[in-house]
PDB file of C-alpha atoms in Angstrom:
ATOM      1  CA  MET R   1      33.320  69.900   9.815  1.00  0.00           C
ATOM      2  CA  THR R   2      32.053  71.620  12.932  1.00  0.00           C
ATOM      3  CA  GLY R   3      31.881  68.307  14.770  1.00  0.00           C
ATOM      4  CA  LEU R   4      35.445  67.441  13.774  1.00  0.00           C
ATOM      5  CA  VAL R   5      36.794  70.777  14.980  1.00  0.00           C
ATOM      6  CA  GLY R   6      34.823  70.518  18.229  1.00  0.00           C
ATOM      7  CA  MET R   7      36.060  66.984  18.852  1.00  0.00           C
ATOM      8  CA  THR R   8      39.664  68.005  18.242  1.00  0.00           C
ATOM      9  CA  GLY R   9      39.353  70.936  20.633  1.00  0.00           C
ATOM     10  CA  GLY R  10      37.769  68.733  23.267  1.00  0.00           C
ATOM     11  CA  ILE R  11      40.489  66.109  23.027  1.00  0.00           C
ATOM     12  CA  GLY R  12      43.226  68.752  23.025  1.00  0.00           C
ATOM     13  CA  GLY R  13      41.742  70.540  26.008  1.00  0.00           C
ATOM     14  CA  PHE R  14      41.311  67.323  27.958  1.00  0.00           C
ATOM     15  CA  TYR R  15      44.720  65.872  27.142  1.00  0.00           C
ATOM     16  CA  LEU R  16      46.640  69.059  27.898  1.00  0.00           C
ATOM     17  CA  ALA R  17      45.057  69.485  31.322  1.00  0.00           C
ATOM     18  CA  SER R  18      45.445  65.796  32.106  1.00  0.00           C
ATOM     19  CA  SER R  19      49.104  65.619  31.064  1.00  0.00           C
ATOM     20  CA  LEU R  20      49.952  68.752  33.026  1.00  0.00           C
ATOM     21  CA  GLY R  21      48.228  67.341  36.103  1.00  0.00           C
ATOM     22  CA  TYR R  22      50.099  64.038  35.891  1.00  0.00           C
ATOM     23  CA  SER R  23      53.350  65.871  35.257  1.00  0.00           C
ATOM     24  CA  LYS R  24      52.897  68.074  38.313  1.00  0.00           C
ATOM     25  CA  GLN R  25      51.952  65.069  40.448  1.00  0.00           C
ATOM     26  CA  PHE R  26      54.862  62.826  39.456  1.00  0.00           C
ATOM     27  CA  THR R  27      57.708  65.287  38.775  1.00  0.00           C
ATOM     28  CA  GLY R  28      56.723  68.399  40.695  1.00  0.00           C
ATOM     29  CA  GLY R  29      56.714  70.564  37.558  1.00  0.00           C
ATOM     30  CA  TYR R  30      54.857  71.078  34.324  1.00  0.00           C
ATOM     31  CA  GLY R  31      57.775  70.579  31.905  1.00  0.00           C
ATOM     32  CA  ALA R  32      57.209  66.886  31.227  1.00  0.00           C
ATOM     33  CA  GLY R  33      53.527  67.502  30.499  1.00  0.00           C
ATOM     34  CA  PHE R  34      54.330  70.220  27.986  1.00  0.00           C
ATOM     35  CA  LEU R  35      56.963  67.974  26.420  1.00  0.00           C
ATOM     36  CA  ALA R  36      54.442  65.139  26.042  1.00  0.00           C
ATOM     37  CA  PHE R  37      51.910  67.502  24.475  1.00  0.00           C
ATOM     38  CA  ALA R  38      54.531  68.984  22.114  1.00  0.00           C
ATOM     39  CA  THR R  39      55.598  65.487  21.061  1.00  0.00           C
ATOM     40  CA  LEU R  40      52.017  64.536  20.327  1.00  0.00           C
ATOM     41  CA  ALA R  41      51.557  67.726  18.291  1.00  0.00           C
ATOM     42  CA  ALA R  42      54.731  67.014  16.277  1.00  0.00           C
ATOM     43  CA  ILE R  43      53.540  63.473  15.508  1.00  0.00           C
ATOM     44  CA  ALA R  44      50.177  64.849  14.391  1.00  0.00           C
ATOM     45  CA  LEU R  45      51.890  67.418  12.146  1.00  0.00           C
ATOM     46  CA  VAL R  46      53.957  64.732  10.439  1.00  0.00           C
ATOM     47  CA  GLY R  47      50.863  62.572   9.956  1.00  0.00           C
ATOM     48  CA  ILE R  48      48.792  65.414   8.530  1.00  0.00           C
ATOM     49  CA  SER R  49      51.622  66.392   6.163  1.00  0.00           C
ATOM     50  CA  GLY R  50      51.772  62.859   4.777  1.00  0.00           C
ATOM     51  CA  VAL R  51      48.024  62.662   4.284  1.00  0.00           C
ATOM     52  CA  ARG R  52      47.941  66.098   2.673  1.00  0.00           C
ATOM     53  CA  ARG R  53      50.362  65.076  -0.078  1.00  0.00           C
ATOM     54  CA  ARG R  54      48.373  61.942  -0.820  1.00  0.00           C
ATOM     55  CA  TRP R  55      45.079  63.843  -0.694  1.00  0.00           C
ATOM     56  CA  ARG R  56      46.229  66.478  -3.172  1.00  0.00           C
ATOM     57  CA  THR R  57      47.669  63.878  -5.513  1.00  0.00           C
ATOM     58  CA  THR R  58      44.566  61.683  -5.723  1.00  0.00           C
ATOM     59  CA  TRP R  59      41.794  64.274  -5.450  1.00  0.00           C
ATOM     60  CA  GLY R  60      43.595  66.829  -7.602  1.00  0.00           C
ATOM     61  CA  THR R  61      43.870  64.414 -10.525  1.00  0.00           C
ATOM     62  CA  LEU R  62      40.220  63.386 -10.197  1.00  0.00           C
ATOM     63  CA  TYR R  63      39.140  67.024 -10.232  1.00  0.00           C
ATOM     64  CA  ASP R  64      41.222  67.804 -13.343  1.00  0.00           C
ATOM     65  CA  ALA R  65      39.883  64.726 -15.159  1.00  0.00           C
ATOM     66  CA  ALA R  66      36.276  65.717 -14.377  1.00  0.00           C
ATOM     67  CA  ARG R  67      36.775  69.230 -15.734  1.00  0.00           C
ATOM     68  CA  VAL R  68      37.911  68.030 -19.156  1.00  0.00           C
TER      69      VAL R  68
END
């Protein structure tokens, strides 16, 4: 789990700085970079929410069946 959290932080830190740099270079401001990062975060939230429902449905039933 530590590796997964570290990788996510590394990607987030790299992408945020990169998108802000490109935004400043091409538009003269940071707004477009923040918008791109917020859009990416919203897509990730929707994806995680979908996986969470499926995860709880499949693993929850396996756990209950094993306890019986």
